[in-house]
Amino acid sequence: MAAAGGGMPGCRLEADVVSFNTTMAACARSQQLWATSALLDEMQQSRVDPDNVTYTCAMGAFPDASDATQLRWEAALLSLEVLSRMALARDALSFGTAMTLCGKAARWEVTLGLLRQIAQPSAVAFSIAIASCGEGLRWEWALQLSTEMRLLALSVNPLAASSTAAACQHAGAPR
């Protein structure tokens, strides 16, 4: 992503954090882990400081294959740790991405831990945690989180409701 002349005499474009993040997001969507890693290296060489979006994009770059599931959630936790160490904001998107990856890896307890780290969790964050508990057949936790949502005056959206019902159904618990 080196600076390009664009074909116009005297025109020189410099890469900045936005251009790196945009390119990294495209790489992450197509799960190009090595391209994302190379962009992180190039950012460092170009002396462009990464931000919270940079690390959130990197979380999504791991392949969706079952053998990479373990790596994905561990990398997500590492990215959150890096954000914290660099005093960068761990926002709803970074937490949501990490929680989703932990849920896909059947790490419902880690997902719950991340939910508890969010100062003011949204209905989306609760829904991700409920879905994770549903995947882990932890119907008691799914019901608990649904109750917490109501107590916090958050609307129980269709994902949260269906995940809670599915967790109860799989476990044979009352709905």
mmCIF file with all atom_site columns, C-alpha atoms in Angstrom:
data_model
loop_
_atom_site.group_PDB
_atom_site.id
_atom_site.type_symbol
_atom_site.label_atom_id
_atom_site.label_alt_id
_atom_site.label_comp_id
_atom_site.label_asym_id
_atom_site.label_entity_id
_atom_site.label_seq_id
_atom_site.pdbx_PDB_ins_code
_atom_site.Cartn_x
_atom_site.Cartn_y
_atom_site.Cartn_z
_atom_site.occupancy
_atom_site.B_iso_or_equiv
_atom_site.pdbx_formal_charge
_atom_site.auth_seq_id
_atom_site.auth_comp_id
_atom_site.auth_asym_id
_atom_site.auth_atom_id
_atom_site.pdbx_PDB_model_num
ATOM 1   C CA . MET A 1 1   ? 0.000   0.000   0.000   1.00 0.00 ? 1   MET A CA 1
ATOM 2   C CA . ALA A 1 2   ? 2.920   2.267   -0.690  1.00 0.00 ? 2   ALA A CA 1
ATOM 3   C CA . ALA A 1 3   ? 2.340   5.822   -1.745  1.00 0.00 ? 3   ALA A CA 1
ATOM 4   C CA . ALA A 1 4   ? 1.190   6.101   -5.325  1.00 0.00 ? 4   ALA A CA 1
ATOM 5   C CA . GLY A 1 5   ? 1.564   8.813   -7.898  1.00 0.00 ? 5   GLY A CA 1
ATOM 6   C CA . GLY A 1 6   ? -1.812  8.093   -9.441  1.00 0.00 ? 6   GLY A CA 1
ATOM 7   C CA . GLY A 1 7   ? -0.557  8.998   -12.890 1.00 0.00 ? 7   GLY A CA 1
ATOM 8   C CA . MET A 1 8   ? -0.730  12.748  -12.267 1.00 0.00 ? 8   MET A CA 1
ATOM 9   C CA . PRO A 1 9   ? 2.555   14.678  -12.331 1.00 0.00 ? 9   PRO A CA 1
ATOM 10  C CA . GLY A 1 10  ? 3.482   15.984  -8.892  1.00 0.00 ? 10  GLY A CA 1
ATOM 11  C CA . CYS A 1 11  ? 0.679   14.082  -7.172  1.00 0.00 ? 11  CYS A CA 1
ATOM 12  C CA . ARG A 1 12  ? 1.734   11.907  -4.257  1.00 0.00 ? 12  ARG A CA 1
ATOM 13  C CA . LEU A 1 13  ? -0.712  10.127  -1.966  1.00 0.00 ? 13  LEU A CA 1
ATOM 14  C CA . GLU A 1 14  ? 0.375   9.131   1.514   1.00 0.00 ? 14  GLU A CA 1
ATOM 15  C CA . ALA A 1 15  ? -1.146  6.153   3.266   1.00 0.00 ? 15  ALA A CA 1
ATOM 16  C CA . ASP A 1 16  ? -2.850  6.994   6.547   1.00 0.00 ? 16  ASP A CA 1
ATOM 17  C CA . VAL A 1 17  ? -4.678  4.990   9.193   1.00 0.00 ? 17  VAL A CA 1
ATOM 18  C CA . VAL A 1 18  ? -7.986  5.286   7.310   1.00 0.00 ? 18  VAL A CA 1
ATOM 19  C CA . SER A 1 19  ? -6.566  3.910   4.051   1.00 0.00 ? 19  SER A CA 1
ATOM 20  C CA . PHE A 1 20  ? -4.832  1.073   5.910   1.00 0.00 ? 20  PHE A CA 1
ATOM 21  C CA . ASN A 1 21  ? -8.010  0.249   7.857   1.00 0.00 ? 21  ASN A CA 1
ATOM 22  C CA . THR A 1 22  ? -10.137 0.277   4.719   1.00 0.00 ? 22  THR A CA 1
ATOM 23  C CA . THR A 1 23  ? -7.749  -2.121  2.991   1.00 0.00 ? 23  THR A CA 1
ATOM 24  C CA . MET A 1 24  ? -7.510  -4.296  6.106   1.00 0.00 ? 24  MET A CA 1
ATOM 25  C CA . ALA A 1 25  ? -11.306 -4.466  6.366   1.00 0.00 ? 25  ALA A CA 1
ATOM 26  C CA . ALA A 1 26  ? -11.477 -5.735  2.787   1.00 0.00 ? 26  ALA A CA 1
ATOM 27  C CA . CYS A 1 27  ? -8.792  -8.326  3.545   1.00 0.00 ? 27  CYS A CA 1
ATOM 28  C CA . ALA A 1 28  ? -10.604 -9.382  6.716   1.00 0.00 ? 28  ALA A CA 1
ATOM 29  C CA . ARG A 1 29  ? -13.932 -9.790  4.886   1.00 0.00 ? 29  ARG A CA 1
ATOM 30  C CA . SER A 1 30  ? -12.235 -12.205 2.502   1.00 0.00 ? 30  SER A CA 1
ATOM 31  C CA . GLN A 1 31  ? -10.347 -13.782 5.436   1.00 0.00 ? 31  GLN A CA 1
ATOM 32  C CA . GLN A 1 32  ? -6.918  -12.949 4.053   1.00 0.00 ? 32  GLN A CA 1
ATOM 33  C CA . LEU A 1 33  ? -4.955  -13.361 7.275   1.00 0.00 ? 33  LEU A CA 1
ATOM 34  C CA . TRP A 1 34  ? -1.519  -13.004 5.697   1.00 0.00 ? 34  TRP A CA 1
ATOM 35  C CA . ALA A 1 35  ? -2.489  -9.868  3.778   1.00 0.00 ? 35  ALA A CA 1
ATOM 36  C CA . THR A 1 36  ? -3.861  -8.347  6.979   1.00 0.00 ? 36  THR A CA 1
ATOM 37  C CA . SER A 1 37  ? -0.665  -9.244  8.823   1.00 0.00 ? 37  SER A CA 1
ATOM 38  C CA . ALA A 1 38  ? 1.433   -7.726  6.035   1.00 0.00 ? 38  ALA A CA 1
ATOM 39  C CA . LEU A 1 39  ? -0.593  -4.515  6.266   1.00 0.00 ? 39  LEU A CA 1
ATOM 40  C CA . LEU A 1 40  ? 0.053   -4.332  10.014  1.00 0.00 ? 40  LEU A CA 1
ATOM 41  C CA . ASP A 1 41  ? 3.782   -4.675  9.290   1.00 0.00 ? 41  ASP A CA 1
ATOM 42  C CA . GLU A 1 42  ? 3.583   -2.026  6.581   1.00 0.00 ? 42  GLU A CA 1
ATOM 43  C CA . MET A 1 43  ? 1.776   0.346   8.961   1.00 0.00 ? 43  MET A CA 1
ATOM 44  C CA . GLN A 1 44  ? 4.648   -0.003  11.405  1.00 0.00 ? 44  GLN A CA 1
ATOM 45  C CA . GLN A 1 45  ? 7.253   0.564   8.671   1.00 0.00 ? 45  GLN A CA 1
ATOM 46  C CA . SER A 1 46  ? 5.308   3.594   7.429   1.00 0.00 ? 46  SER A CA 1
ATOM 47  C CA . ARG A 1 47  ? 5.079   4.958   10.965  1.00 0.00 ? 47  ARG A CA 1
ATOM 48  C CA . VAL A 1 48  ? 1.292   4.995   10.826  1.00 0.00 ? 48  VAL A CA 1
ATOM 49  C CA . ASP A 1 49  ? -0.188  4.392   14.262  1.00 0.00 ? 49  ASP A CA 1
ATOM 50  C CA . PRO A 1 50  ? -2.901  1.713   14.352  1.00 0.00 ? 50  PRO A CA 1
ATOM 51  C CA . ASP A 1 51  ? -6.183  2.483   16.097  1.00 0.00 ? 51  ASP A CA 1
ATOM 52  C CA . ASN A 1 52  ? -9.030  0.432   17.539  1.00 0.00 ? 52  ASN A CA 1
ATOM 53  C CA . VAL A 1 53  ? -10.497 -0.116  14.066  1.00 0.00 ? 53  VAL A CA 1
ATOM 54  C CA . THR A 1 54  ? -7.170  -1.570  12.903  1.00 0.00 ? 54  THR A CA 1
ATOM 55  C CA . TYR A 1 55  ? -7.184  -4.248  15.590  1.00 0.00 ? 55  TYR A CA 1
ATOM 56  C CA . THR A 1 56  ? -10.894 -4.966  15.194  1.00 0.00 ? 56  THR A CA 1
ATOM 57  C CA . CYS A 1 57  ? -10.328 -5.564  11.465  1.00 0.00 ? 57  CYS A CA 1
ATOM 58  C CA . ALA A 1 58  ? -7.444  -7.874  12.298  1.00 0.00 ? 58  ALA A CA 1
ATOM 59  C CA . MET A 1 59  ? -9.755  -9.960  14.524  1.00 0.00 ? 59  MET A CA 1
ATOM 60  C CA . GLY A 1 60  ? -11.954 -10.816 11.569  1.00 0.00 ? 60  GLY A CA 1
ATOM 61  C CA . ALA A 1 61  ? -9.144  -11.866 9.254   1.00 0.00 ? 61  ALA A CA 1
ATOM 62  C CA . PHE A 1 62  ? -8.777  -15.405 10.558  1.00 0.00 ? 62  PHE A CA 1
ATOM 63  C CA . PRO A 1 63  ? -10.310 -18.048 8.285   1.00 0.00 ? 63  PRO A CA 1
ATOM 64  C CA . ASP A 1 64  ? -13.742 -19.357 9.194   1.00 0.00 ? 64  ASP A CA 1
ATOM 65  C CA . ALA A 1 65  ? -12.537 -22.963 8.998   1.00 0.00 ? 65  ALA A CA 1
ATOM 66  C CA . SER A 1 66  ? -13.182 -25.199 11.991  1.00 0.00 ? 66  SER A CA 1
ATOM 67  C CA . ASP A 1 67  ? -9.466  -25.792 12.539  1.00 0.00 ? 67  ASP A CA 1
ATOM 68  C CA . ALA A 1 68  ? -8.932  -22.024 12.864  1.00 0.00 ? 68  ALA A CA 1
ATOM 69  C CA . THR A 1 69  ? -11.721 -21.473 15.401  1.00 0.00 ? 69  THR A CA 1
ATOM 70  C CA . GLN A 1 70  ? -9.354  -21.792 18.361  1.00 0.00 ? 70  GLN A CA 1
ATOM 71  C CA . LEU A 1 71  ? -6.967  -19.261 16.832  1.00 0.00 ? 71  LEU A CA 1
ATOM 72  C CA . ARG A 1 72  ? -9.756  -16.808 16.062  1.00 0.00 ? 72  ARG A CA 1
ATOM 73  C CA . TRP A 1 73  ? -11.045 -16.358 19.595  1.00 0.00 ? 73  TRP A CA 1
ATOM 74  C CA . GLU A 1 74  ? -7.550  -16.291 21.086  1.00 0.00 ? 74  GLU A CA 1
ATOM 75  C CA . ALA A 1 75  ? -6.467  -13.670 18.535  1.00 0.00 ? 75  ALA A CA 1
ATOM 76  C CA . ALA A 1 76  ? -9.560  -11.630 19.354  1.00 0.00 ? 76  ALA A CA 1
ATOM 77  C CA . LEU A 1 77  ? -8.682  -11.626 23.053  1.00 0.00 ? 77  LEU A CA 1
ATOM 78  C CA . LEU A 1 78  ? -5.110  -10.693 22.220  1.00 0.00 ? 78  LEU A CA 1
ATOM 79  C CA . SER A 1 79  ? -6.346  -7.801  20.068  1.00 0.00 ? 79  SER A CA 1
ATOM 80  C CA . LEU A 1 80  ? -8.501  -6.527  22.946  1.00 0.00 ? 80  LEU A CA 1
ATOM 81  C CA . GLU A 1 81  ? -5.488  -6.756  25.235  1.00 0.00 ? 81  GLU A CA 1
ATOM 82  C CA . VAL A 1 82  ? -3.358  -4.804  22.752  1.00 0.00 ? 82  VAL A CA 1
ATOM 83  C CA . LEU A 1 83  ? -6.048  -2.117  22.549  1.00 0.00 ? 83  LEU A CA 1
ATOM 84  C CA . SER A 1 84  ? -6.016  -1.819  26.322  1.00 0.00 ? 84  SER A CA 1
ATOM 85  C CA . ARG A 1 85  ? -2.208  -1.697  26.560  1.00 0.00 ? 85  ARG A CA 1
ATOM 86  C CA . MET A 1 86  ? -2.048  0.974   23.866  1.00 0.00 ? 86  MET A CA 1
ATOM 87  C CA . ALA A 1 87  ? -4.744  3.005   25.648  1.00 0.00 ? 87  ALA A CA 1
ATOM 88  C CA . LEU A 1 88  ? -7.013  2.725   22.611  1.00 0.00 ? 88  LEU A CA 1
ATOM 89  C CA . ALA A 1 89  ? -10.781 2.525   22.992  1.00 0.00 ? 89  ALA A CA 1
ATOM 90  C CA . ARG A 1 90  ? -12.273 -0.925  23.241  1.00 0.00 ? 90  ARG A CA 1
ATOM 91  C CA . ASP A 1 91  ? -15.606 -0.036  21.695  1.00 0.00 ? 91  ASP A CA 1
ATOM 92  C CA . ALA A 1 92  ? -18.845 -1.865  20.936  1.00 0.00 ? 92  ALA A CA 1
ATOM 93  C CA . LEU A 1 93  ? -17.479 -3.134  17.623  1.00 0.00 ? 93  LEU A CA 1
ATOM 94  C CA . SER A 1 94  ? -14.254 -4.544  19.071  1.00 0.00 ? 94  SER A CA 1
ATOM 95  C CA . PHE A 1 95  ? -16.078 -6.201  21.973  1.00 0.00 ? 95  PHE A CA 1
ATOM 96  C CA . GLY A 1 96  ? -18.847 -7.468  19.688  1.00 0.00 ? 96  GLY A CA 1
ATOM 97  C CA . THR A 1 97  ? -16.358 -8.975  17.249  1.00 0.00 ? 97  THR A CA 1
ATOM 98  C CA . ALA A 1 98  ? -14.408 -10.674 20.035  1.00 0.00 ? 98  ALA A CA 1
ATOM 99  C CA . MET A 1 99  ? -17.598 -11.948 21.688  1.00 0.00 ? 99  MET A CA 1
ATOM 100 C CA . THR A 1 100 ? -18.874 -13.370 18.401  1.00 0.00 ? 100 THR A CA 1
ATOM 101 C CA . LEU A 1 101 ? -15.602 -15.189 17.747  1.00 0.00 ? 101 LEU A CA 1
ATOM 102 C CA . CYS A 1 102 ? -15.573 -16.603 21.289  1.00 0.00 ? 102 CYS A CA 1
ATOM 103 C CA . GLY A 1 103 ? -19.164 -17.756 20.848  1.00 0.00 ? 103 GLY A CA 1
ATOM 104 C CA . LYS A 1 104 ? -18.341 -19.536 17.597  1.00 0.00 ? 104 LYS A CA 1
ATOM 105 C CA . ALA A 1 105 ? -15.536 -21.355 19.426  1.00 0.00 ? 105 ALA A CA 1
ATOM 106 C CA . ALA A 1 106 ? -18.020 -22.530 22.098  1.00 0.00 ? 106 ALA A CA 1
ATOM 107 C CA . ARG A 1 107 ? -16.298 -20.316 24.678  1.00 0.00 ? 107 ARG A CA 1
ATOM 108 C CA . TRP A 1 108 ? -19.519 -19.020 26.220  1.00 0.00 ? 108 TRP A CA 1
ATOM 109 C CA . GLU A 1 109 ? -17.815 -18.321 29.562  1.00 0.00 ? 109 GLU A CA 1
ATOM 110 C CA . VAL A 1 110 ? -15.273 -16.040 27.865  1.00 0.00 ? 110 VAL A CA 1
ATOM 111 C CA . THR A 1 111 ? -18.107 -14.297 26.033  1.00 0.00 ? 111 THR A CA 1
ATOM 112 C CA . LEU A 1 112 ? -19.842 -13.642 29.358  1.00 0.00 ? 112 LEU A CA 1
ATOM 113 C CA . GLY A 1 113 ? -16.591 -12.276 30.788  1.00 0.00 ? 113 GLY A CA 1
ATOM 114 C CA . LEU A 1 114 ? -16.297 -9.861  27.873  1.00 0.00 ? 114 LEU A CA 1
ATOM 115 C CA . LEU A 1 115 ? -19.926 -8.763  28.303  1.00 0.00 ? 115 LEU A CA 1
ATOM 116 C CA . ARG A 1 116 ? -19.149 -7.920  31.943  1.00 0.00 ? 116 ARG A CA 1
ATOM 117 C CA . GLN A 1 117 ? -16.232 -5.708  30.848  1.00 0.00 ? 117 GLN A CA 1
ATOM 118 C CA . ILE A 1 118 ? -18.475 -3.407  28.800  1.00 0.00 ? 118 ILE A CA 1
ATOM 119 C CA . ALA A 1 119 ? -19.439 -0.320  30.801  1.00 0.00 ? 119 ALA A CA 1
ATOM 120 C CA . GLN A 1 120 ? -22.895 -0.005  29.241  1.00 0.00 ? 120 GLN A CA 1
ATOM 121 C CA . PRO A 1 121 ? -23.641 -3.127  27.218  1.00 0.00 ? 121 PRO A CA 1
ATOM 122 C CA . SER A 1 122 ? -26.138 -2.782  24.400  1.00 0.00 ? 122 SER A CA 1
ATOM 123 C CA . ALA A 1 123 ? -28.935 -5.111  23.387  1.00 0.00 ? 123 ALA A CA 1
ATOM 124 C CA . VAL A 1 124 ? -26.633 -6.353  20.615  1.00 0.00 ? 124 VAL A CA 1
ATOM 125 C CA . ALA A 1 125 ? -23.879 -7.270  23.114  1.00 0.00 ? 125 ALA A CA 1
ATOM 126 C CA . PHE A 1 126 ? -26.413 -9.131  25.265  1.00 0.00 ? 126 PHE A CA 1
ATOM 127 C CA . SER A 1 127 ? -27.781 -10.885 22.182  1.00 0.00 ? 127 SER A CA 1
ATOM 128 C CA . ILE A 1 128 ? -24.316 -12.080 21.199  1.00 0.00 ? 128 ILE A CA 1
ATOM 129 C CA . ALA A 1 129 ? -23.762 -13.401 24.740  1.00 0.00 ? 129 ALA A CA 1
ATOM 130 C CA . ILE A 1 130 ? -27.170 -15.110 24.777  1.00 0.00 ? 130 ILE A CA 1
ATOM 131 C CA . ALA A 1 131 ? -26.450 -16.729 21.407  1.00 0.00 ? 131 ALA A CA 1
ATOM 132 C CA . SER A 1 132 ? -23.113 -17.949 22.777  1.00 0.00 ? 132 SER A CA 1
ATOM 133 C CA . CYS A 1 133 ? -24.840 -19.443 25.831  1.00 0.00 ? 133 CYS A CA 1
ATOM 134 C CA . GLY A 1 134 ? -27.358 -21.050 23.497  1.00 0.00 ? 134 GLY A CA 1
ATOM 135 C CA . GLU A 1 135 ? -24.565 -22.638 21.476  1.00 0.00 ? 135 GLU A CA 1
ATOM 136 C CA . GLY A 1 136 ? -23.063 -23.922 24.725  1.00 0.00 ? 136 GLY A CA 1
ATOM 137 C CA . LEU A 1 137 ? -26.459 -25.268 25.846  1.00 0.00 ? 137 LEU A CA 1
ATOM 138 C CA . ARG A 1 138 ? -26.324 -23.013 28.896  1.00 0.00 ? 138 ARG A CA 1
ATOM 139 C CA . TRP A 1 139 ? -30.037 -22.243 29.028  1.00 0.00 ? 139 TRP A CA 1
ATOM 140 C CA . GLU A 1 140 ? -29.845 -20.968 32.629  1.00 0.00 ? 140 GLU A CA 1
ATOM 141 C CA . TRP A 1 141 ? -27.387 -18.257 31.565  1.00 0.00 ? 141 TRP A CA 1
ATOM 142 C CA . ALA A 1 142 ? -29.427 -17.429 28.467  1.00 0.00 ? 142 ALA A CA 1
ATOM 143 C CA . LEU A 1 143 ? -32.504 -16.889 30.656  1.00 0.00 ? 143 LEU A CA 1
ATOM 144 C CA . GLN A 1 144 ? -30.468 -14.871 33.171  1.00 0.00 ? 144 GLN A CA 1
ATOM 145 C CA . LEU A 1 145 ? -29.163 -12.581 30.436  1.00 0.00 ? 145 LEU A CA 1
ATOM 146 C CA . SER A 1 146 ? -32.659 -12.120 28.976  1.00 0.00 ? 146 SER A CA 1
ATOM 147 C CA . THR A 1 147 ? -33.855 -11.098 32.426  1.00 0.00 ? 147 THR A CA 1
ATOM 148 C CA . GLU A 1 148 ? -30.935 -8.672  32.812  1.00 0.00 ? 148 GLU A CA 1
ATOM 149 C CA . MET A 1 149 ? -31.824 -7.100  29.464  1.00 0.00 ? 149 MET A CA 1
ATOM 150 C CA . ARG A 1 150 ? -35.347 -6.413  30.678  1.00 0.00 ? 150 ARG A CA 1
ATOM 151 C CA . LEU A 1 151 ? -34.074 -5.011  34.000  1.00 0.00 ? 151 LEU A CA 1
ATOM 152 C CA . LEU A 1 152 ? -31.782 -2.647  32.074  1.00 0.00 ? 152 LEU A CA 1
ATOM 153 C CA . ALA A 1 153 ? -34.725 -1.613  29.869  1.00 0.00 ? 153 ALA A CA 1
ATOM 154 C CA . LEU A 1 154 ? -33.058 -3.072  26.776  1.00 0.00 ? 154 LEU A CA 1
ATOM 155 C CA . SER A 1 155 ? -35.396 -4.525  24.191  1.00 0.00 ? 155 SER A CA 1
ATOM 156 C CA . VAL A 1 156 ? -35.104 -8.273  23.783  1.00 0.00 ? 156 VAL A CA 1
ATOM 157 C CA . ASN A 1 157 ? -34.547 -8.461  20.026  1.00 0.00 ? 157 ASN A CA 1
ATOM 158 C CA . PRO A 1 158 ? -35.383 -11.469 17.823  1.00 0.00 ? 158 PRO A CA 1
ATOM 159 C CA . LEU A 1 159 ? -31.822 -12.863 18.043  1.00 0.00 ? 159 LEU A CA 1
ATOM 160 C CA . ALA A 1 160 ? -31.872 -12.793 21.844  1.00 0.00 ? 160 ALA A CA 1
ATOM 161 C CA . ALA A 1 161 ? -35.359 -14.300 22.046  1.00 0.00 ? 161 ALA A CA 1
ATOM 162 C CA . SER A 1 162 ? -34.704 -17.077 19.534  1.00 0.00 ? 162 SER A CA 1
ATOM 163 C CA . SER A 1 163 ? -31.293 -17.896 21.063  1.00 0.00 ? 163 SER A CA 1
ATOM 164 C CA . THR A 1 164 ? -32.830 -18.149 24.529  1.00 0.00 ? 164 THR A CA 1
ATOM 165 C CA . ALA A 1 165 ? -35.645 -20.358 23.257  1.00 0.00 ? 165 ALA A CA 1
ATOM 166 C CA . ALA A 1 166 ? -33.220 -22.566 21.318  1.00 0.00 ? 166 ALA A CA 1
ATOM 167 C CA . ALA A 1 167 ? -30.968 -23.007 24.379  1.00 0.00 ? 167 ALA A CA 1
ATOM 168 C CA . CYS A 1 168 ? -33.969 -24.027 26.473  1.00 0.00 ? 168 CYS A CA 1
ATOM 169 C CA . GLN A 1 169 ? -35.280 -26.376 23.785  1.00 0.00 ? 169 GLN A CA 1
ATOM 170 C CA . HIS A 1 170 ? -31.911 -28.135 23.332  1.00 0.00 ? 170 HIS A CA 1
ATOM 171 C CA . ALA A 1 171 ? -31.530 -28.609 27.069  1.00 0.00 ? 171 ALA A CA 1
ATOM 172 C CA . GLY A 1 172 ? -35.128 -29.704 27.588  1.00 0.00 ? 172 GLY A CA 1
ATOM 173 C CA . ALA A 1 173 ? -35.695 -26.795 29.943  1.00 0.00 ? 173 ALA A CA 1
ATOM 174 C CA . PRO A 1 174 ? -38.997 -24.931 30.248  1.00 0.00 ? 174 PRO A CA 1
ATOM 175 C CA . ARG A 1 175 ? -39.387 -21.909 27.952  1.00 0.00 ? 175 ARG A CA 1
#
